[in-house]
Every structure is written in C-alpha cells, then in structure tokens.
C-alpha cells in the first residue's frame, strides 16, 4: 500500500482554502467513481452556500462535501497530475481556487515491499482553548484520503496499512482501537490495531466481489478509558483485480432469422457478466465470433457488436432449403478484449433459419385424369399431387387448390389432404351422363400465405383435370309425381281410374320397357296393369273409409327396368274423393236419462253424419207416426242445425226404459234419412233433477265393458285358486318325501336297511330274481329276446336304486315261468357253461377292513369296547347309545 500524505498549516479563521497547493498520493489505476481525496474549505460564516468545480471536469468531479472523485477510469502517468479546484459563493459569486497535485504511488516488488515502504501516520486533530477569551482557536481536522488495498494480496499477514497517532501521546499513555464492519463488527477480525503503537493491519486477503470498501472509526483513549481525541473515519477501498472470468447467462443461445434476410438484419443478443468491477477494465467485456458452422454460402454470414453482444447478418444468401441452421461460437473477453491480459469464456449461439414462402407449389403433371359414375356425390375422382420445397406443414408449404375454369355449375370441389398436401377432386353435386359426359377442369395451386416479394407463380402451378362420367342404370321416375286424381266416391269395382306411367332416363342403354307393380294400397282398392300402367278399381271407393284422410287416398306404385343392376322408382297416386250422399244421419248419444215428471225432462241429442257439406246438416228431426204412443208421450224440437231436444209430452211417465225412435233427415240431394232408436231411462228425480231410485241402475243393466271386466276378474280369481291348490299338493309331496328320508340325527352311512326280504345264498344267485315277477307285469321291451339275462351281463335299462318288490305272481304261472326260463338259459349260446366261474362285480384284491367273520355279536359283543363311537360325531350317536355306556 502506497502512503497517503496530506499537509496543512496552522492558521487563523479565514474564508477560503487553507492552502494554495494540495498534494495527494493515489494508486496508478484510477476507476470511475473512485474517491481520491478531500479538500476542505474554511468558511467563517457557516451560512455560506459554496459550489465546488474542477478545471478538468471530464476527469475529476468535486462533491458538495469537498470529496474529489474520478469521473472515468484511467492510468496515472509517472509525472504528477495537476488540476485546479474552485469554490464559488452562490450569493456573492466570490471565487476561491486551490491547485491539486496527484502523485502516483511507486511500484514495489513483493518481497521488498515491506522494507521499502514507509508507514504513514495519521495524527488525531486537536483543539486549543483560551480560557481568558470566549473565542476558540481550532486546529483544522485532518482529511484522511481513502486507503486503497488490492484484493487477493498474497501477504505476508498481518500486513501493516497505516499508523494512527495522537500528539498527546507524549504526555499521556494512550490506547488506540478501531470499530466498524471488518474490525469489531461482522465480518470481524479482518482489521486489527496495536493498542500501544496504533499500527493498523489487515489479517487476510480481501475479495472486492464480496465487500468493496470498509468504513472504520479510530479511537484514542487514556488508560482510564476516557476519550482523549475525537474519533476519525478511515475508508479502506478494495482495489479490483482481474480474478473473474466472464460468464454467459446461458451456455446455449437460440435465435431465428428469416431466410433471404438482407445484411444488417438483427438476429439475437448474447450477454455475459463479469464479477469484477464493471467500471474498470477488469469488468469491461468485448464479444467476438470465433467460428461459424456450416461455412456456406459464406464463412462470415453474421457479425457481433463487440460491446453489446448484438448478432446481425452481414451477408446475403440465407436459404433454408440449403442450410437450416447455423452454429456460432461466441467469445467474451474482459480487459476490453485484450487478448494478452484479458480472461475469456465462450458460449454457443444456434441460429435457425426460418422458412418464408419463396417456393411456389408445382404440380407433378400437367394433366390429371379421373372418372366418376353418374349421380354419385362425395366421391374422390382425382388425386392432384404437388411438390413444394418450403418447410412441410407450414403455411408456406400447405397448398390450396382453386378451380379457374371448367365447372360453371359448381359440381366439384377440391379439398387438401393435410398429410400429403395432395388435392382431392370431389363431386358435390350429382352429374347426369345424358347431359354431361366429360368435364375438363383448370386448377391452380397456391399456398396459405402469399409468395415472398419478387417471386412469381410458374406455369407448373397450374394443371388440367380431365374427368369422364360413366353411364349407369338409373331409376325410372313417374311424371308427375305425385299424381292427383279427383273422383267421386262410390266408383264401382272394375272401373278404369287413370293411367300412371314412368320414364326411363337411360336413353343410351339397350333395355326393354318398364314393368309396373303396386307397392302400397292400404284399402286394397286398386290394381295396375304391369305393361301400360293403367289403374283400375278392385273395390268401391268410399270417402268415409278409415284409410282416407282429409278426403285424400294415397297409393304408391313401382316402376322397374331390366338393366344391370335392375333399378326401380316409385310414384304416388293421390285420389281426391268427392263426397256423395251415401250415409244417413244417426242420433247421438244412443242412451239418455230423464225424470218421470214433466219438469225437468229435456234431453239434448245430436245428429251425426259421416258425409260432409252439403250432404250433411242442417238436419230435420221428427218422431214416427207409429206406434202412436211415441208422439203421445214424447215431443222433439230442433234447436239448431245439428241439435234437438226430446222431452215428455205428458205430465208423468212411469219409471222404466223406453226405446224412442227418431227420424233424422239430412240436407243432401237427394235426401237421406234414417230412424234411430234412443234408449231413454225414466227415473224418479229429486229437486235437482238427479235420479234417486235404484230401479234406474237395475233397469239399465250392465254395459259390455263392465261385463267383460267382471269376467276377467272371475278368471283371474280362479287361476289364483288353482295355483294355490297346485302349490299345496306339491308341498304335501315334498313333505311326504322328507318323511321317507332318515332323520338327520340317525343319518349314518353304511347302515343296514331292512326290506323284509331274504334271498338265497351266493350260490343260489344264478338268475335275476326280478324275473320272478308276474309275467304280465313285465314290460315287453325289457325281456331279452333270446334267453333270460343273467347276472353276469350288464343290464340294458337303468335299474332302480332300491329293489322293487314285485306283486305276488299268479300261482298257476310260476312253474311254467321257471321252466321257460330254464329252457331259455340252456339254449342261450351266449351263456357260459354251468360249471364256469362267473364274475359279477370285481372290486380288486385285498381289503383294508379285514375279515368280517369277527362280527359275531353273540360271542364277542361283551368283550368289545364301543365308547370310541362317542368321538365320531352325531351320525354315530345312535350306535354309541346302543353299544356303549357300560353294563346297562
């Protein structure tokens, strides 16, 4: 560390600089913004506002507090640098000047640095007071310039920086100390001071990138701890060293540039940072391009701004179809790009050349061919293929097809296949072979985005499409369809109604005439001649039929040809039936109720006629002359064209059911009339006119619907009773079957069942004893034709699980039966000899059960212990109770 020296003289209070020349020693490397020294201006009037200035404002700046800063970074020459600092009173415009001389610190070598360096002393300022006068004389404060200490020093440590001393140490025993970050505050222990000598030292290397400056305060106290001097501030600036390489923010940078870009087109910006002082050369970076791959069409397609890192194009010829991507190696070097002293680092810039529409689509052929059957739609008839050198599946590559001629009626459209970019010529409207046999379309291909400026569509972007229409057998069609015929109803069967014929659109096909048939005739009234299409009636046409809606009857007919394949067409015949007066009116309702007294006794009735106007209402209502009791007891009055009122003529009519005939005549020409019976139920009524006696209900009887409902209820009830009886019988059978089973408590396997039958020994079982049943009880198909089945033969039919007890045979038949069986056995050629060994059911040799002869209860029962049967479970409980349990 070079010494920093400042001198001054003792002087009385005088406004202005305390000296004419101020000298200071600073480091050779000065960086912008670095404080260099502090010039003090003495103002006897504290209210003056002083403005400081510099004669070299481009290099030095003086702050309002008198601190001189470097405006830029530079190297001091070996000769002292001089400049003038001026001070001006803002009110009186009075000006004072002082010359400042900066001397660069001498250069020392490492080992001899300590020997050659003289440690500078910093002396505490002092104050002197005259007790005889209130006027104070004061020695001006020292202005301590910052101490510049380079980072990453190699020592040795502790390294002495400066000596702090007070003039009072000659008369007093003082103790020195420093406080602040780096001394007694974190990070502690970096700076130490000898309390006796005041020697300030640094204990370890400093790192500017962590702490750029330290602000310490020096103290001087006596042995009792009393402050002797005012604290002084010491600023230690850590001088930057070039100990950090530039670092790019990203190791790989990605950018794009459109193909065909002009020189000077901005591409991207790469950025690197340096942890060193950005205001010094150590942190000033410069960029350059080391390499470009590929190097076509020029090795220098791009350049970079060495200060900002902006990459721009410098050459023309960017073509994505030739080179799709460039890779640049970018280098950043500090020390303003000095290749000798600067540190460097590299990154990769990947520049993708984006596609522009500089290649139009071109057809692979000038003419395309296709064919389509007539009357077909949504059919692809031709595939148009194009080539485009632009990037696939981009707007500059996607093709759009436009028909420029040959389709004035819009029967075709061209869709684009998104995968292959082909044009699909599709039929959207039916084509008639008899009208158009061929189409020649002119098609142009374009991209979704316009071509780049200066590029035109070549002739290959237009093609011709020749489409041939194929004649097919078409369906015949009726003319007109539907056909309307007006006809009065009542047309008799066998009458000719009309002729309904069809036409065949296939004029160029060799085929016979059409054949006609009936497809739909709901009432089966019509028939059609299969050759000429003449329609005749097969029944009387009735407008009032349920198959006629709104006077209209519809029938559908079929016309078929004999083409390949055969085709047919349908036509609808609509018959509008005109009404005739063929239906007489009827009374409604058919039944009515009235009271047996005269008032109230009016019955409203309505006339109903299936015919329509003018063959319907208004109607005429009257009562017949016979029998005479009708007009004597009843009267009828028409109240409107369709309605009338029937009422009693006499004062009282006995309760009962009466059939009242009513003659109703319509307004047709000629008139149609009918006599309708109205069933009137006369009953006793209350004051409100409601029937009160039950005779009305009994006399009325039950209607058809009520009778049917009653019968259905009776049938359902009988079915339920029958199902209950069947269920009860089935349950009785199941109960009887369960009684035949062994009680679960007594259900043991291998027990002896008694059937009250005892047969002979094994030697006597030569024949099937079941044959001893009465002969007439044996099924004919169960008897073997030749001989009687022996026991050594497998039975043909399934045998019962338990032996069936046969009925007692007839005494006279037993002997004959045995003799016949013996003769059949002797004459049976398949039977073995009598003295041969007969095998029945062979179950293998040996037995794990041993001999059964030991089962002699009379001789050994008393000696056997059966108590173990109690351990065999509930199935053997009965045996355990019989044989176990002791003497009882």
PDB file of C-alpha atoms in Angstrom, residues 412-545:
ATOM      1  CA  UNK A 412     -66.778 -30.235 -57.983  1.00  0.00           C
ATOM      2  CA  UNK A 413     -64.663 -29.065 -55.090  1.00  0.00           C
ATOM      3  CA  UNK A 414     -61.008 -29.660 -54.249  1.00  0.00           C
ATOM      4  CA  UNK A 415     -60.011 -30.478 -50.687  1.00  0.00           C
ATOM      5  CA  UNK A 416     -56.434 -30.602 -49.399  1.00  0.00           C
ATOM      6  CA  UNK A 417     -55.064 -33.695 -47.681  1.00  0.00           C
ATOM      7  CA  UNK A 418     -53.311 -32.260 -44.564  1.00  0.00           C
ATOM      8  CA  UNK A 419     -50.722 -35.028 -44.509  1.00  0.00           C
ATOM      9  CA  UNK A 420     -49.690 -35.400 -48.146  1.00  0.00           C
ATOM     10  CA  UNK A 421     -50.695 -31.903 -49.343  1.00  0.00           C
ATOM     11  CA  UNK A 422     -52.496 -33.552 -52.291  1.00  0.00           C
ATOM     12  CA  UNK A 423     -55.600 -32.066 -53.856  1.00  0.00           C
ATOM     13  CA  UNK A 424     -58.664 -34.306 -53.712  1.00  0.00           C
ATOM     14  CA  UNK A 425     -61.127 -33.541 -56.517  1.00  0.00           C
ATOM     15  CA  UNK A 426     -64.542 -34.421 -55.061  1.00  0.00           C
ATOM     16  CA  UNK A 427     -68.028 -34.470 -56.580  1.00  0.00           C
ATOM     17  CA  UNK A 428     -70.501 -32.401 -54.553  1.00  0.00           C
ATOM     18  CA  UNK A 429     -73.485 -32.350 -56.960  1.00  0.00           C
ATOM     19  CA  UNK A 430     -74.935 -35.273 -58.960  1.00  0.00           C
ATOM     20  CA  UNK A 431     -73.840 -35.470 -62.609  1.00  0.00           C
ATOM     21  CA  UNK A 432     -76.160 -36.745 -65.364  1.00  0.00           C
ATOM     22  CA  UNK A 433     -74.421 -38.755 -68.066  1.00  0.00           C
ATOM     23  CA  UNK A 434     -77.139 -37.916 -70.542  1.00  0.00           C
ATOM     24  CA  UNK A 435     -76.319 -34.206 -70.043  1.00  0.00           C
ATOM     25  CA  UNK A 436     -72.547 -34.103 -69.448  1.00  0.00           C
ATOM     26  CA  UNK A 437     -70.216 -36.921 -70.449  1.00  0.00           C
ATOM     27  CA  UNK A 438     -66.902 -35.199 -69.640  1.00  0.00           C
ATOM     28  CA  UNK A 439     -65.509 -32.259 -67.665  1.00  0.00           C
ATOM     29  CA  UNK A 440     -62.161 -30.530 -68.225  1.00  0.00           C
ATOM     30  CA  UNK A 441     -61.180 -28.511 -65.155  1.00  0.00           C
ATOM     31  CA  UNK A 442     -58.394 -25.948 -64.843  1.00  0.00           C
ATOM     32  CA  UNK A 443     -56.836 -25.942 -61.362  1.00  0.00           C
ATOM     33  CA  UNK A 444     -54.305 -23.543 -59.799  1.00  0.00           C
ATOM     34  CA  UNK A 445     -52.274 -24.335 -56.673  1.00  0.00           C
ATOM     35  CA  UNK A 446     -51.354 -21.689 -54.093  1.00  0.00           C
ATOM     36  CA  UNK A 447     -50.033 -21.552 -50.536  1.00  0.00           C
ATOM     37  CA  UNK A 448     -51.837 -20.366 -47.458  1.00  0.00           C
ATOM     38  CA  UNK A 449     -49.551 -17.300 -47.340  1.00  0.00           C
ATOM     39  CA  UNK A 450     -48.540 -15.149 -50.300  1.00  0.00           C
ATOM     40  CA  UNK A 451     -45.234 -15.705 -52.042  1.00  0.00           C
ATOM     41  CA  UNK A 452     -42.249 -13.685 -50.949  1.00  0.00           C
ATOM     42  CA  UNK A 453     -41.756 -10.356 -52.652  1.00  0.00           C
ATOM     43  CA  UNK A 454     -40.324 -10.698 -56.138  1.00  0.00           C
ATOM     44  CA  UNK A 455     -41.334 -14.380 -56.638  1.00  0.00           C
ATOM     45  CA  UNK A 456     -43.997 -15.296 -59.207  1.00  0.00           C
ATOM     46  CA  UNK A 457     -46.024 -18.458 -59.783  1.00  0.00           C
ATOM     47  CA  UNK A 458     -44.515 -20.602 -62.562  1.00  0.00           C
ATOM     48  CA  UNK A 459     -46.611 -22.407 -65.208  1.00  0.00           C
ATOM     49  CA  UNK A 460     -46.184 -25.599 -63.177  1.00  0.00           C
ATOM     50  CA  UNK A 461     -48.561 -24.143 -60.583  1.00  0.00           C
ATOM     51  CA  UNK A 462     -51.498 -24.719 -62.976  1.00  0.00           C
ATOM     52  CA  UNK A 463     -52.793 -28.091 -64.221  1.00  0.00           C
ATOM     53  CA  UNK A 464     -55.708 -29.596 -66.163  1.00  0.00           C
ATOM     54  CA  UNK A 465     -58.039 -32.273 -64.766  1.00  0.00           C
ATOM     55  CA  UNK A 466     -59.994 -34.412 -67.276  1.00  0.00           C
ATOM     56  CA  UNK A 467     -62.978 -36.192 -65.694  1.00  0.00           C
ATOM     57  CA  UNK A 468     -65.036 -38.810 -67.550  1.00  0.00           C
ATOM     58  CA  UNK A 469     -68.625 -39.508 -66.489  1.00  0.00           C
ATOM     59  CA  UNK A 470     -69.608 -43.207 -66.516  1.00  0.00           C
ATOM     60  CA  UNK A 471     -73.162 -44.121 -67.552  1.00  0.00           C
ATOM     61  CA  UNK A 472     -75.008 -46.270 -65.009  1.00  0.00           C
ATOM     62  CA  UNK A 473     -78.518 -47.704 -64.929  1.00  0.00           C
ATOM     63  CA  UNK A 474     -80.731 -45.069 -63.347  1.00  0.00           C
ATOM     64  CA  UNK A 475     -84.055 -45.474 -61.644  1.00  0.00           C
ATOM     65  CA  UNK A 476     -87.229 -44.791 -63.634  1.00  0.00           C
ATOM     66  CA  UNK A 477     -89.265 -41.817 -62.489  1.00  0.00           C
ATOM     67  CA  UNK A 478     -93.013 -41.150 -62.642  1.00  0.00           C
ATOM     68  CA  UNK A 479     -94.297 -37.972 -64.251  1.00  0.00           C
ATOM     69  CA  UNK A 480     -95.913 -36.238 -62.497  1.00  0.00           C
ATOM     70  CA  UNK A 481     -95.043 -37.444 -59.015  1.00  0.00           C
ATOM     71  CA  UNK A 482     -97.286 -37.330 -57.083  1.00  0.00           C
ATOM     72  CA  UNK A 483    -100.253 -37.514 -59.478  1.00  0.00           C
ATOM     73  CA  UNK A 484    -103.572 -36.072 -58.296  1.00  0.00           C
ATOM     74  CA  UNK A 485    -106.886 -37.564 -59.463  1.00  0.00           C
ATOM     75  CA  UNK A 486    -110.314 -36.201 -58.449  1.00  0.00           C
ATOM     76  CA  UNK A 487    -113.020 -38.867 -58.315  1.00  0.00           C
ATOM     77  CA  UNK A 488    -116.451 -39.212 -56.717  1.00  0.00           C
ATOM     78  CA  UNK A 489    -116.710 -41.899 -54.118  1.00  0.00           C
ATOM     79  CA  UNK A 490    -118.784 -44.932 -54.867  1.00  0.00           C
ATOM     80  CA  UNK A 491    -116.901 -45.814 -58.057  1.00  0.00           C
ATOM     81  CA  UNK A 492    -117.648 -49.466 -58.628  1.00  0.00           C
ATOM     82  CA  UNK A 493    -115.061 -52.220 -58.788  1.00  0.00           C
ATOM     83  CA  UNK A 494    -113.538 -52.845 -62.210  1.00  0.00           C
ATOM     84  CA  UNK A 495    -113.779 -49.234 -63.293  1.00  0.00           C
ATOM     85  CA  UNK A 496    -110.777 -47.623 -65.014  1.00  0.00           C
ATOM     86  CA  UNK A 497    -109.433 -44.801 -62.820  1.00  0.00           C
ATOM     87  CA  UNK A 498    -106.349 -43.356 -64.592  1.00  0.00           C
ATOM     88  CA  UNK A 499    -103.042 -44.212 -66.246  1.00  0.00           C
ATOM     89  CA  UNK A 500     -99.858 -43.730 -64.195  1.00  0.00           C
ATOM     90  CA  UNK A 501     -96.665 -44.244 -66.221  1.00  0.00           C
ATOM     91  CA  UNK A 502     -92.949 -43.633 -65.637  1.00  0.00           C
ATOM     92  CA  UNK A 503     -89.987 -42.656 -67.805  1.00  0.00           C
ATOM     93  CA  UNK A 504     -86.516 -44.202 -68.037  1.00  0.00           C
ATOM     94  CA  UNK A 505     -83.701 -41.605 -68.042  1.00  0.00           C
ATOM     95  CA  UNK A 506     -81.226 -44.060 -69.655  1.00  0.00           C
ATOM     96  CA  UNK A 507     -81.551 -43.080 -73.307  1.00  0.00           C
ATOM     97  CA  UNK A 508     -78.312 -44.736 -74.380  1.00  0.00           C
ATOM     98  CA  UNK A 509     -78.866 -48.163 -72.827  1.00  0.00           C
ATOM     99  CA  UNK A 510     -80.445 -51.131 -74.598  1.00  0.00           C
ATOM    100  CA  UNK A 511     -83.203 -52.393 -72.331  1.00  0.00           C
ATOM    101  CA  UNK A 512     -86.858 -53.431 -72.572  1.00  0.00           C
ATOM    102  CA  UNK A 513     -89.873 -51.405 -71.485  1.00  0.00           C
ATOM    103  CA  UNK A 514     -90.747 -50.753 -67.886  1.00  0.00           C
ATOM    104  CA  UNK A 515     -92.873 -53.013 -65.700  1.00  0.00           C
ATOM    105  CA  UNK A 516     -95.360 -51.671 -63.143  1.00  0.00           C
ATOM    106  CA  UNK A 517     -96.482 -53.083 -59.827  1.00  0.00           C
ATOM    107  CA  UNK A 518     -98.338 -51.965 -56.734  1.00  0.00           C
ATOM    108  CA  UNK A 519     -96.230 -51.079 -53.730  1.00  0.00           C
ATOM    109  CA  UNK A 520     -98.751 -49.650 -51.263  1.00  0.00           C
ATOM    110  CA  UNK A 521    -102.555 -49.745 -51.318  1.00  0.00           C
ATOM    111  CA  UNK A 522    -103.848 -49.584 -47.712  1.00  0.00           C
ATOM    112  CA  UNK A 523    -107.525 -50.328 -48.565  1.00  0.00           C
ATOM    113  CA  UNK A 524    -106.683 -52.692 -51.443  1.00  0.00           C
ATOM    114  CA  UNK A 525    -108.901 -50.720 -53.827  1.00  0.00           C
ATOM    115  CA  UNK A 526    -106.625 -50.559 -56.883  1.00  0.00           C
ATOM    116  CA  UNK A 527    -104.617 -52.611 -59.343  1.00  0.00           C
ATOM    117  CA  UNK A 528    -102.200 -51.513 -62.092  1.00  0.00           C
ATOM    118  CA  UNK A 529    -101.530 -53.047 -65.476  1.00  0.00           C
ATOM    119  CA  UNK A 530     -97.851 -54.189 -65.456  1.00  0.00           C
ATOM    120  CA  UNK A 531     -97.311 -53.096 -69.090  1.00  0.00           C
ATOM    121  CA  UNK A 532     -99.218 -49.877 -69.747  1.00  0.00           C
ATOM    122  CA  UNK A 533     -99.690 -48.607 -66.174  1.00  0.00           C
ATOM    123  CA  UNK A 534    -103.491 -48.423 -66.384  1.00  0.00           C
ATOM    124  CA  UNK A 535    -105.053 -48.300 -62.900  1.00  0.00           C
ATOM    125  CA  UNK A 536    -108.480 -49.866 -62.275  1.00  0.00           C
ATOM    126  CA  UNK A 537    -110.526 -50.309 -59.118  1.00  0.00           C
ATOM    127  CA  UNK A 538    -110.971 -53.601 -57.332  1.00  0.00           C
ATOM    128  CA  UNK A 539    -113.479 -52.324 -54.735  1.00  0.00           C
ATOM    129  CA  UNK A 540    -115.905 -49.471 -54.236  1.00  0.00           C
ATOM    130  CA  UNK A 541    -114.174 -46.210 -53.298  1.00  0.00           C
ATOM    131  CA  UNK A 542    -115.512 -44.906 -50.011  1.00  0.00           C
ATOM    132  CA  UNK A 543    -114.622 -41.439 -48.793  1.00  0.00           C
ATOM    133  CA  UNK A 544    -115.683 -42.336 -45.275  1.00  0.00           C
ATOM    134  CA  UNK A 545    -113.083 -45.132 -45.049  1.00  0.00           C
TER     135      UNK A 545
END
